[in-house]
Amino acid sequence: MSFFEIIRFAIRGLNSNKLRTTLTTMGIAIGVSSVIILLAFGNGSSKAVQAGIEKLGTNTITIQSNRGGFGGGRASASRSASSKPLTVGDAVALSDPIKAPDIKQAAPVAGANTTCTFGTNSSTPGSFNGTWPAWFEASNTTVAKGTYFTNEDVTEGRRVAVIGNTIVTDLFTGVNPIGQVMRCGGIPFTIIGVTEKKGSNGFQDGDSLVVAPLTAVQRSLTGYNNLQSIVVQAKSAKVQDLAQTEINTIMDAQHKVKNVSNRDYRTLNQASLLATTSSSSSVLTVLLGMIAGISLLVGGIGITNIMLVTVIERTREIGIRKAIGAPKRAIMTQFLIEATILSLVGGFLGVIGGLIGSHFKIVGVQPIIIPSSVFLAFGVSVLIGLFFGGYPASRAASLRPIEALRYE
Amino acid sequence: MHPVIDVQGAVKQYGVGDAAIFALDGVDLQINQGEYVAIMGPSGSGKSTLMNIMGALDNLTAGKYFLDGLEIDTLDENALALVRGRKIGFIFQSFNLIARTTALANVELPLAYQGIKGKERRSRAMAALKVVGLEDRINHEPTELSGGQQQRVAVARALCTRPSLLLADEPTGALDSKSTHDLLDLFDQINAAGRTVVVITHEDDVAARAKRVVRMRDGKIISDTVNKSVSK
């Protein structure tokens, strides 16, 4: 009895009940494709979050004051009597190319909390930054339409603004925003540019943004004392650690910090944020993979079920085969191959379905296929066929011909 | 020269204790090469059990059974499969063809299990189908054939392995009288070619064609006679 012959018997067996074969195959196909798609989705969403953070600039370090903010003035004051706010002087010191050779540029940011209006429309920007033109490069923000503001705008204190896409849709639907004047906290700002769409980084809308010259914002909205942050751009992602050290040295000197464990400022590093989010999104991927794995398992149990039904239904046929000289091994192999073909074809269709399905965006996330997941899902589905087909096959093979022949 | 079938003191017991039933209760039977034997008896006489024993489908509680000199009870599963495939050709009352499979493929099946391939297998199967007169029906599935034709496919399947023994269990039970007549002619022809034929039946006109008639009752052989009208 050749192996090829047994395969032919198996295919004939599967062919004789097409509906059942199709349904079982679909069970496996759905399992396999959902493994591939869900893992690709998890991977895609984590890549999207990473890309979002990278857009903020991986070689960007943000310095924030420990003085104000959520802790409130009193708590910080009790921590350090000598704590000083961030100043423009700090930003200037950080821009010193001799003391800080690995820092490309630094830009002070004054943050305002205000609502902007245009006609009857209003919008509250997620961030309203008064800053220097250097900020754009340091924070990886580009202007898509219109222009950046210039150092001259800063020195002159001109009330001009670059706005993000969310502000455009909130305020200027159907109107070209360039050249329009919006009022923020009652102060008029002329729109000179619109930033490139950034999308969400998973935490905040990067497009709900207004950027204006530091001096204008300080003069009209925030006052001169309270910088929200200083954005520092390292020369490259590689020298980020060196830049970090330089920042600490300069800032410690600027702020006369005596005890480094009790600084009146803190630094936020995009790279460490990236590491945190990628580890949390890998948890998501694993979770999705587990859910998909369960559906693959259910598909496998479906194979066992169908093969058991098939064995019972074909008891008589098995009896006949044994009576005319079929060895146990041939029967066993036939049923095992039937189960394996089911899972093989199902796995193959599932891979195709998974590859096609991964082309479509799911809730705005483009799934990115993990190549190993394709092989894994396919391999597991074939193993499932062998494993879950094994029990029904051995049951078929151990049927005694005399009993099998009596079966009606 | 040993007999094709040699049953010695065969006992087959179902159940134990008070509920014990002896389907075979000490049967001795020898059948030689080239004989045509009918085994007769009412329902429950043990003739089907004897047929299962002779066909190596079932084993004995006590006693010995030799087929072509091989003691069947000592064989393992794989050896039994070989014996069933090569030494015995089965014909059943309900034909027992594989459904949704052509006549040719059905006849080829035992040859396939013996590992006979391609051309030889096809020509042997075709030859057997020609013997039973179905060479123009080889691509028909069982549902497309009449009862008589199905049974002839079954005969072809039994013949194509050139077995020592053709075992038929109520082969005419599901056939009309015309088909019965044709089938019995076929058996005569097969026996005339030198093959041993054993037919289990409860029909007298079937038994009348056999050269030797064995009658059973309650698990015992009650008579074993030569059919004078046939064997001359």
XYZ file of C-alpha atoms in Angstrom:
640
model
C 0.000 0.000 0.000
C 1.757 3.080 -1.142
C 1.567 6.371 0.719
C 0.335 8.118 -2.387
C -2.528 5.617 -2.599
C -3.579 6.379 0.976
C -3.552 10.088 0.198
C -5.886 9.381 -2.716
C -8.239 7.483 -0.418
C -8.131 10.361 2.049
C -8.967 12.928 -0.611
C -11.797 10.745 -1.853
C -13.079 10.495 1.714
C -13.029 14.266 2.106
C -14.633 14.756 -1.263
C -17.585 12.602 -0.347
C -18.871 15.162 2.133
C -18.004 18.520 0.698
C -20.111 20.731 2.957
C -18.648 19.256 6.105
C -15.145 19.424 4.716
C -15.646 23.059 3.753
C -17.002 24.055 7.158
C -14.195 22.338 9.041
C -11.602 23.872 6.770
C -13.157 27.265 7.371
C -12.876 26.795 11.123
C -9.129 26.331 10.811
C -8.818 29.048 8.169
C -10.526 31.557 10.424
C -8.319 30.561 13.327
C -5.140 30.920 11.317
C -6.106 34.178 9.649
C -7.205 35.706 12.941
C -3.864 34.813 14.484
C -2.077 36.508 11.611
C -4.363 39.548 11.447
C -4.591 40.156 15.191
C -0.842 39.827 15.654
C -0.307 42.120 12.672
C -2.799 44.552 14.174
C -1.051 44.505 17.528
C 2.286 44.929 15.817
C 0.907 47.685 13.578
C -0.579 49.627 16.459
C 2.615 49.426 18.473
C 4.585 50.530 15.413
C 2.101 53.403 14.956
C 2.567 54.524 18.552
C 6.333 54.283 18.163
C 6.194 56.242 14.923
C 4.034 58.835 16.670
C 6.582 59.231 19.413
C 9.425 59.265 16.928
C 7.622 62.115 15.183
C 7.901 64.048 18.416
C 11.633 63.576 17.975
C 13.628 60.785 19.502
C 16.591 63.042 19.968
C 14.494 65.543 21.850
C 14.861 66.105 25.581
C 12.268 68.198 27.351
C 13.190 70.053 30.524
C 10.361 70.871 32.883
C 10.361 72.777 36.126
C 9.786 70.878 39.337
C 8.562 74.079 40.847
C 5.184 74.719 39.360
C 2.928 72.301 37.609
C 0.808 69.776 39.354
C 2.696 69.810 42.659
C 1.826 73.443 43.195
C 4.126 76.171 44.409
C 3.941 75.394 48.091
C 4.951 71.767 47.947
C 7.917 72.562 45.748
C 8.887 75.492 47.883
C 9.095 73.294 50.923
C 11.235 70.839 48.992
C 13.736 73.389 47.904
C 13.830 76.908 49.159
C 16.152 77.955 46.415
C 14.153 76.476 43.542
C 14.054 78.705 40.508
C 11.758 78.735 37.532
C 13.029 77.871 34.063
C 14.162 80.994 32.298
C 15.052 82.120 28.852
C 18.575 82.448 30.270
C 18.596 78.670 30.822
C 17.708 78.121 27.203
C 20.446 80.484 26.085
C 22.965 78.700 28.316
C 21.962 75.354 26.907
C 22.528 76.649 23.394
C 26.195 77.358 24.178
C 28.132 75.247 21.654
C 31.267 75.083 23.814
C 29.677 73.969 27.057
C 27.185 71.795 25.300
C 28.802 70.384 22.141
C 26.183 67.658 21.719
C 23.193 69.959 21.907
C 22.058 71.255 18.576
C 19.605 73.775 19.841
C 17.302 74.631 22.721
C 14.011 76.477 22.701
C 12.113 77.815 25.699
C 8.390 77.157 25.710
C 5.791 79.273 27.448
C 2.544 77.341 27.641
C -0.786 79.157 27.704
C -4.153 77.715 28.581
C -6.597 79.609 26.499
C -9.409 79.294 24.022
C -9.125 80.588 20.496
C -12.062 81.899 18.521
C -12.742 82.807 14.935
C -16.124 84.269 14.230
C -18.509 82.024 16.155
C -16.186 78.999 16.154
C -13.989 78.216 19.103
C -11.314 75.675 19.935
C -9.177 75.012 22.968
C -5.707 73.924 21.821
C -4.172 70.951 23.603
C -0.992 72.995 23.671
C -0.486 76.683 23.062
C 3.232 77.252 22.855
C 5.084 80.516 22.878
C 8.579 79.663 21.688
C 11.503 80.256 19.335
C 11.693 79.112 15.713
C 14.217 76.455 16.845
C 11.335 74.668 18.522
C 9.986 73.460 15.205
C 13.032 71.409 14.395
C 13.639 70.329 17.965
C 10.111 68.988 18.286
C 10.089 67.556 14.775
C 7.220 69.767 13.650
C 7.050 70.936 10.073
C 4.850 73.533 8.442
C 2.887 72.147 5.511
C 1.177 75.320 4.378
C 2.331 78.909 4.862
C 5.566 79.707 6.689
C 7.357 79.410 10.002
C 7.711 82.458 12.125
C 11.197 83.915 12.336
C 13.644 85.083 14.974
C 12.676 88.582 13.940
C 9.036 87.841 14.772
C 10.264 86.780 18.216
C 12.358 89.874 18.850
C 9.587 92.131 17.584
C 6.981 90.265 19.573
C 4.678 89.933 16.549
C 1.359 88.271 17.177
C 1.541 85.623 14.487
C 0.746 81.923 14.883
C 1.267 78.541 13.283
C -1.637 76.198 13.943
C -2.274 72.461 13.773
C -4.900 70.658 11.698
C -7.389 70.186 14.504
C -7.505 73.945 15.055
C -7.994 74.414 11.316
C -11.013 72.104 11.251
C -12.406 73.593 14.466
C -12.134 77.214 13.403
C -11.650 77.499 9.675
C -13.926 74.970 7.995
C -14.207 76.024 4.391
C -11.910 79.020 4.877
C -8.219 79.272 4.023
C -6.768 79.947 7.479
C -3.584 81.654 6.206
C -3.856 85.389 6.792
C -6.935 85.107 9.006
C -6.929 86.583 12.479
C -8.085 84.446 15.384
C -8.478 85.621 18.939
C -6.874 83.664 21.738
C -7.813 84.890 25.211
C -8.994 88.016 23.472
C -5.610 88.630 21.837
C -5.561 88.652 18.024
C -3.097 86.330 16.301
C -2.572 86.285 12.541
C -2.285 82.751 11.130
C 0.852 82.405 8.999
C 1.189 78.618 8.756
C -0.425 75.211 9.246
C 1.631 72.283 10.515
C 1.971 68.910 8.861
C -0.591 66.436 10.179
C 0.910 64.544 13.079
C -1.932 62.370 14.227
C -2.322 61.078 17.709
C 0.582 59.500 19.542
C -1.870 57.446 21.540
C -2.047 59.911 24.404
C -2.788 63.282 22.940
C -3.835 64.874 19.684
C -0.632 66.214 18.149
C -2.640 68.476 15.842
C -4.466 70.468 18.507
C -1.645 72.920 18.536
C -0.942 76.661 18.344
C 2.647 77.913 18.126
C 3.453 81.587 18.396
C 6.555 83.706 19.098
C 7.648 83.450 22.739
C 7.672 87.195 23.338
C 4.156 87.696 22.002
C 2.741 84.929 24.162
C 4.591 86.086 27.253
C 3.569 89.687 26.773
C -0.112 89.019 26.220
C -0.961 85.681 27.835
C 1.485 84.100 30.304
C 3.695 86.795 31.684
C 7.534 86.561 31.758
C 8.218 84.399 34.739
C 6.898 80.976 34.022
C 8.375 78.939 31.241
C 6.532 75.671 30.831
C 9.506 73.814 29.480
C 12.678 74.016 27.466
C 12.882 71.735 24.451
C 16.430 70.582 23.742
C 17.503 68.814 20.589
C 20.545 66.590 20.735
C 22.727 66.504 17.641
C 21.644 62.913 17.032
C 19.886 60.092 18.827
C 23.318 58.532 19.449
C 24.660 61.397 21.525
C 21.467 61.772 23.470
C 23.037 60.458 26.669
C 25.927 62.910 26.354
C 23.463 65.727 25.726
C 21.549 64.663 28.809
C 24.721 64.939 30.932
C 25.500 68.345 29.481
C 21.983 69.520 30.248
C 22.343 68.407 33.836
C 25.730 70.116 34.217
C 24.520 73.398 32.756
C 21.176 73.381 34.507
C 22.713 72.446 37.855
C 25.056 75.448 37.487
C 22.256 77.749 36.328
C 19.990 76.746 39.188
C 22.766 76.361 41.790
C 21.656 72.823 42.584
C 23.614 71.453 45.539
C 22.019 68.053 45.825
C 21.512 66.280 42.491
C 18.815 64.081 43.952
C 16.768 67.180 44.671
C 16.825 69.180 41.467
C 14.284 71.883 40.779
C 13.898 70.666 37.198
C 13.453 67.336 35.509
C 14.170 66.039 32.050
C 11.912 63.947 29.850
C 13.564 61.769 27.341
C 11.566 60.601 24.292
C 13.659 57.464 23.994
C 12.658 56.268 27.445
C 9.030 57.078 26.658
C 9.402 54.996 23.513
C 10.720 52.042 25.490
C 7.821 52.248 27.928
C 5.127 52.390 25.285
C 6.638 49.657 23.157
C 6.700 47.328 26.138
C 3.078 48.130 26.930
C 2.022 47.623 23.344
C 3.829 44.288 23.191
C 1.566 43.236 26.057
C -1.329 44.161 23.774
C 0.137 42.064 20.964
C 0.556 39.050 23.218
C -3.005 39.449 24.445
C -4.387 39.612 20.916
C -2.246 36.625 19.982
C -3.716 34.640 22.865
C -7.260 35.418 21.782
C -6.423 34.362 18.238
C -4.682 31.248 19.525
C -7.875 30.239 21.304
C -9.823 30.515 18.078
C -7.203 28.299 16.414
C -7.626 25.779 19.214
C -11.393 25.829 18.766
C -10.821 25.145 15.075
C -8.688 22.164 16.062
C -11.395 20.793 18.332
C -13.739 21.207 15.369
C -11.454 18.896 13.412
C -11.549 16.276 16.166
C -15.316 16.515 16.298
C -15.744 16.167 12.555
C -13.255 13.335 12.318
C -15.023 11.468 15.151
C -18.340 11.881 13.369
C -16.691 10.738 10.157
C -15.240 7.652 11.813
C -18.615 6.711 13.273
C -20.382 7.386 10.019
C -17.885 5.301 8.113
C -17.599 2.482 10.631
C -19.043 0.072 8.120
C -16.678 1.227 5.405
C -13.764 0.721 7.792
C -15.066 -2.784 8.469
C -15.213 -3.545 4.749
C -11.716 -2.214 4.216
C -10.411 -4.363 7.033
C -12.258 -7.427 5.767
C -10.618 -7.132 2.372
C -7.185 -6.855 3.882
C -6.547 -3.251 4.895
C -3.807 -3.235 7.545
C -4.353 -1.167 10.687
C -1.635 1.229 9.615
C -3.342 2.014 6.302
C -6.638 2.920 8.021
C -4.844 4.977 10.645
C -2.831 6.834 8.021
C -5.887 7.486 5.865
C -7.814 9.176 8.653
C -4.767 11.032 9.894
C -4.147 12.340 6.402
C -7.776 13.384 6.064
C -7.424 15.440 9.240
C -4.086 16.818 8.124
C -5.426 17.795 4.721
C -8.293 19.617 6.430
C -5.902 21.574 8.587
C -3.342 22.029 5.816
C -5.864 23.455 3.381
C -7.487 25.439 6.198
C -4.104 26.746 7.272
C -3.208 27.667 3.697
C -6.488 29.507 3.144
C -6.053 31.128 6.549
C -2.610 32.406 5.575
C -4.029 33.846 2.353
C -6.947 35.364 4.256
C -4.582 36.748 6.869
C -2.308 38.288 4.253
C -5.255 39.873 2.473
C -6.972 40.959 5.689
C -3.813 42.636 6.928
C -3.987 45.079 4.046
C -7.018 46.799 5.506
C -6.820 49.417 8.210
C -8.546 48.504 11.448
C -9.678 51.540 13.487
C -7.093 53.645 11.714
C -4.223 51.284 12.399
C -2.425 49.677 9.485
C -1.658 46.078 10.525
C 1.949 45.043 9.934
C 2.422 41.303 9.444
C 4.936 39.595 11.672
C 6.490 37.043 9.275
C 7.120 34.504 12.011
C 3.441 34.618 12.966
C 2.524 33.342 9.503
C 4.799 30.320 9.839
C 3.747 29.817 13.430
C 0.025 29.879 12.670
C 0.447 27.597 9.670
C 2.690 25.185 11.543
C 0.394 25.088 14.542
C -2.619 24.412 12.338
C -0.879 21.431 10.727
C 0.174 20.119 14.128
C -3.405 20.575 15.306
C -4.547 18.392 12.401
C -2.096 15.655 13.376
C -2.813 15.968 17.076
C -6.590 16.331 16.990
C -6.931 13.908 14.077
C -4.825 11.323 15.895
C -7.463 10.171 18.347
C -10.251 9.604 15.805
C -7.745 7.933 13.475
C -6.545 5.478 16.080
C -10.141 4.782 17.019
C -10.947 4.001 13.423
C -7.916 1.767 13.074
C -8.668 -0.220 16.218
C -12.229 -1.061 15.205
C -12.680 -4.827 15.041
C -13.825 -5.769 11.551
C -16.563 -8.075 12.826
C -18.151 -5.269 14.851
C -17.565 -2.645 12.202
C -19.292 -4.806 9.600
C -22.332 -5.287 11.818
C -22.666 -1.539 12.283
C -25.596 -0.006 10.454
C -1.556 -31.564 1.293
C -3.477 -29.966 4.140
C -7.102 -28.884 3.815
C -7.967 -25.252 3.014
C -10.125 -25.102 6.113
C -9.486 -27.150 9.216
C -11.686 -26.329 12.188
C -10.977 -28.449 15.275
C -13.266 -28.489 18.317
C -14.333 -24.902 17.749
C -16.185 -23.215 20.616
C -17.438 -19.656 20.518
C -19.034 -18.397 23.680
C -20.898 -15.125 24.172
C -21.601 -13.921 27.723
C -20.564 -15.708 30.915
C -22.155 -17.836 33.626
C -25.890 -18.423 33.339
C -26.138 -15.965 30.462
C -23.516 -17.850 28.436
C -24.554 -18.705 24.901
C -22.545 -21.106 22.790
C -22.768 -19.907 19.192
C -20.375 -22.719 18.298
C -20.369 -25.740 20.535
C -17.622 -28.073 19.420
C -17.478 -27.886 15.654
C -15.090 -29.963 13.555
C -14.958 -29.245 9.844
C -12.437 -29.868 7.097
C -12.822 -28.414 3.619
C -10.384 -29.358 0.883
C -9.051 -27.522 -2.098
C -11.627 -27.213 -4.892
C -14.697 -28.092 -2.838
C -18.027 -26.258 -3.139
C -19.692 -26.336 0.254
C -23.010 -24.909 1.403
C -23.466 -24.377 5.130
C -27.133 -24.377 6.052
C -29.127 -23.856 9.168
C -31.854 -21.726 10.722
C -31.185 -18.355 12.378
C -29.071 -18.746 15.497
C -27.639 -22.061 14.385
C -24.106 -20.610 14.450
C -23.511 -20.607 10.709
C -22.681 -16.891 10.559
C -20.359 -17.228 13.528
C -18.616 -20.089 11.757
C -18.324 -17.941 8.645
C -16.728 -15.106 10.681
C -14.281 -17.582 12.189
C -13.403 -19.000 8.776
C -12.961 -15.471 7.423
C -10.522 -14.549 10.204
C -12.864 -11.780 11.273
C -13.469 -13.230 14.730
C -11.582 -15.541 17.067
C -12.499 -18.678 18.943
C -13.138 -19.129 22.651
C -11.679 -22.620 22.434
C -10.477 -24.962 19.735
C -8.241 -24.408 16.763
C -8.664 -23.065 13.256
C -6.163 -23.564 10.468
C -6.547 -21.737 7.174
C -4.192 -23.152 4.531
C -2.203 -24.643 7.403
C -1.890 -21.322 9.269
C -3.213 -21.227 12.826
C -5.282 -18.035 12.724
C -5.552 -17.450 16.493
C -1.797 -17.095 16.801
C -1.533 -14.288 14.243
C -1.201 -10.628 15.105
C -3.220 -7.772 13.653
C -0.972 -7.176 10.652
C -0.696 -10.844 9.744
C -4.492 -11.111 9.975
C -4.848 -8.226 7.553
C -2.538 -10.070 5.148
C -4.517 -13.319 5.508
C -7.815 -11.542 4.895
C -6.398 -9.776 1.897
C -4.659 -12.701 0.205
C -6.288 -15.943 1.250
C -9.949 -15.026 1.531
C -12.413 -13.403 -0.810
C -15.537 -12.178 0.967
C -19.008 -11.827 -0.456
C -21.645 -10.354 1.831
C -25.431 -10.328 1.775
C -25.453 -6.514 1.649
C -22.674 -6.364 -0.983
C -20.550 -4.018 1.167
C -19.110 -2.009 -1.662
C -17.477 1.298 -0.775
C -19.982 4.068 -1.487
C -19.274 6.849 -3.998
C -16.503 4.755 -5.496
C -16.579 3.257 -8.976
C -16.875 -0.458 -9.607
C -13.294 -0.547 -10.882
C -11.936 1.286 -7.832
C -13.874 -1.069 -5.559
C -12.360 -4.104 -7.240
C -8.896 -2.549 -7.166
C -9.123 -1.831 -3.441
C -7.873 -5.177 -2.043
C -5.079 -5.154 -4.639
C -4.166 -1.634 -3.544
C -3.921 -2.776 0.073
C -1.575 -5.537 -1.102
C 0.669 -2.949 -2.697
C -0.013 -3.958 -6.296
C 0.353 -0.909 -8.475
C -0.672 0.703 -11.724
C -1.065 -1.424 -14.806
C -1.036 -4.837 -13.180
C -3.676 -3.796 -10.701
C -5.888 -2.347 -13.368
C -5.588 -5.361 -15.652
C -6.301 -7.799 -12.821
C -9.337 -5.810 -11.742
C -10.536 -5.579 -15.342
C -10.087 -9.301 -15.780
C -12.141 -10.002 -12.664
C -14.884 -7.619 -13.819
C -14.881 -9.396 -17.174
C -15.377 -12.743 -15.452
C -18.521 -11.385 -13.754
C -19.660 -9.762 -17.009
C -19.451 -6.112 -15.934
C -16.646 -4.853 -18.169
C -18.988 -2.181 -19.560
C -19.925 -0.924 -16.095
C -16.520 -0.207 -14.606
C -17.067 3.517 -14.080
C -20.428 3.177 -12.369
C -20.779 3.845 -8.672
C -22.701 1.365 -6.493
C -25.847 3.521 -6.472
C -25.920 3.362 -10.277
C -25.896 -0.437 -10.318
C -28.668 -2.955 -9.655
C -28.456 -5.316 -6.710
C -27.326 -8.186 -8.907
C -24.680 -6.034 -10.538
C -23.449 -4.797 -7.170
C -23.104 -8.343 -5.955
C -21.166 -9.234 -9.092
C -18.816 -6.320 -8.408
C -18.371 -7.793 -4.942
C -17.578 -11.182 -6.482
C -15.047 -9.547 -8.786
C -13.493 -7.824 -5.780
C -13.283 -11.168 -3.977
C -11.800 -12.930 -7.008
C -9.162 -10.455 -8.104
C -6.774 -11.343 -5.258
C -6.855 -15.019 -6.357
C -7.784 -16.205 -2.870
C -7.599 -19.827 -1.638
C -11.132 -19.502 -0.442
C -14.252 -17.682 -1.589
C -16.516 -17.088 1.410
C -20.073 -15.982 0.704
C -22.466 -15.052 3.506
C -26.091 -15.219 2.286
C -24.944 -13.871 -1.086
C -28.405 -14.139 -2.644
C -30.353 -12.829 0.346
C -30.933 -9.437 -1.242
C -31.299 -10.554 -4.867
C -34.258 -11.418 -7.099
C -34.494 -14.883 -8.607
C -32.949 -13.928 -11.959
C -29.922 -12.329 -10.302
C -29.724 -15.263 -7.883
C -29.583 -17.643 -10.803
C -26.880 -15.616 -12.555
C -24.808 -15.401 -9.377
C -25.042 -19.124 -8.702
C -23.971 -19.827 -12.291
C -21.007 -17.600 -11.600
C -20.179 -19.592 -8.456
C -20.343 -22.840 -10.462
C -17.987 -21.343 -12.989
C -15.568 -20.146 -10.292
C -15.622 -23.543 -8.610
C -15.152 -25.298 -11.926
C -11.977 -23.224 -12.317
C -10.665 -24.951 -9.185
C -11.379 -22.433 -6.473
C -12.777 -23.440 -3.095
C -16.214 -21.932 -2.506
C -18.078 -21.843 0.808
C -21.608 -20.443 0.801
C -23.652 -19.758 3.915
C -27.357 -19.855 3.166
C -30.721 -20.885 4.393
C -32.184 -21.246 0.911
C -32.487 -24.785 -0.367
C -32.138 -23.889 -4.045
C -28.824 -22.194 -3.295
C -27.609 -25.191 -1.336
C -28.780 -27.465 -4.149
C -25.973 -26.129 -6.378
C -23.235 -27.038 -3.874
C -21.362 -30.341 -4.008
C -21.437 -30.755 -0.270
C -24.046 -29.562 2.222
C -23.281 -29.041 5.919
C -26.294 -28.489 8.186
C -25.997 -26.815 11.556
C -28.276 -26.409 14.553
C -27.568 -24.871 17.973
C -23.867 -24.455 17.335
C -23.312 -28.054 16.215
C -23.017 -29.751 12.845
C -25.958 -32.131 12.533
C -25.294 -33.446 9.044
C -22.559 -33.347 6.423
C -23.626 -34.886 3.140
C -22.409 -35.067 -0.429
C -24.954 -33.643 -2.838
C -25.328 -36.513 -5.269
C -27.334 -34.620 -7.839
C -24.426 -32.229 -8.404
C -21.214 -34.171 -7.924
C -20.943 -36.945 -10.382
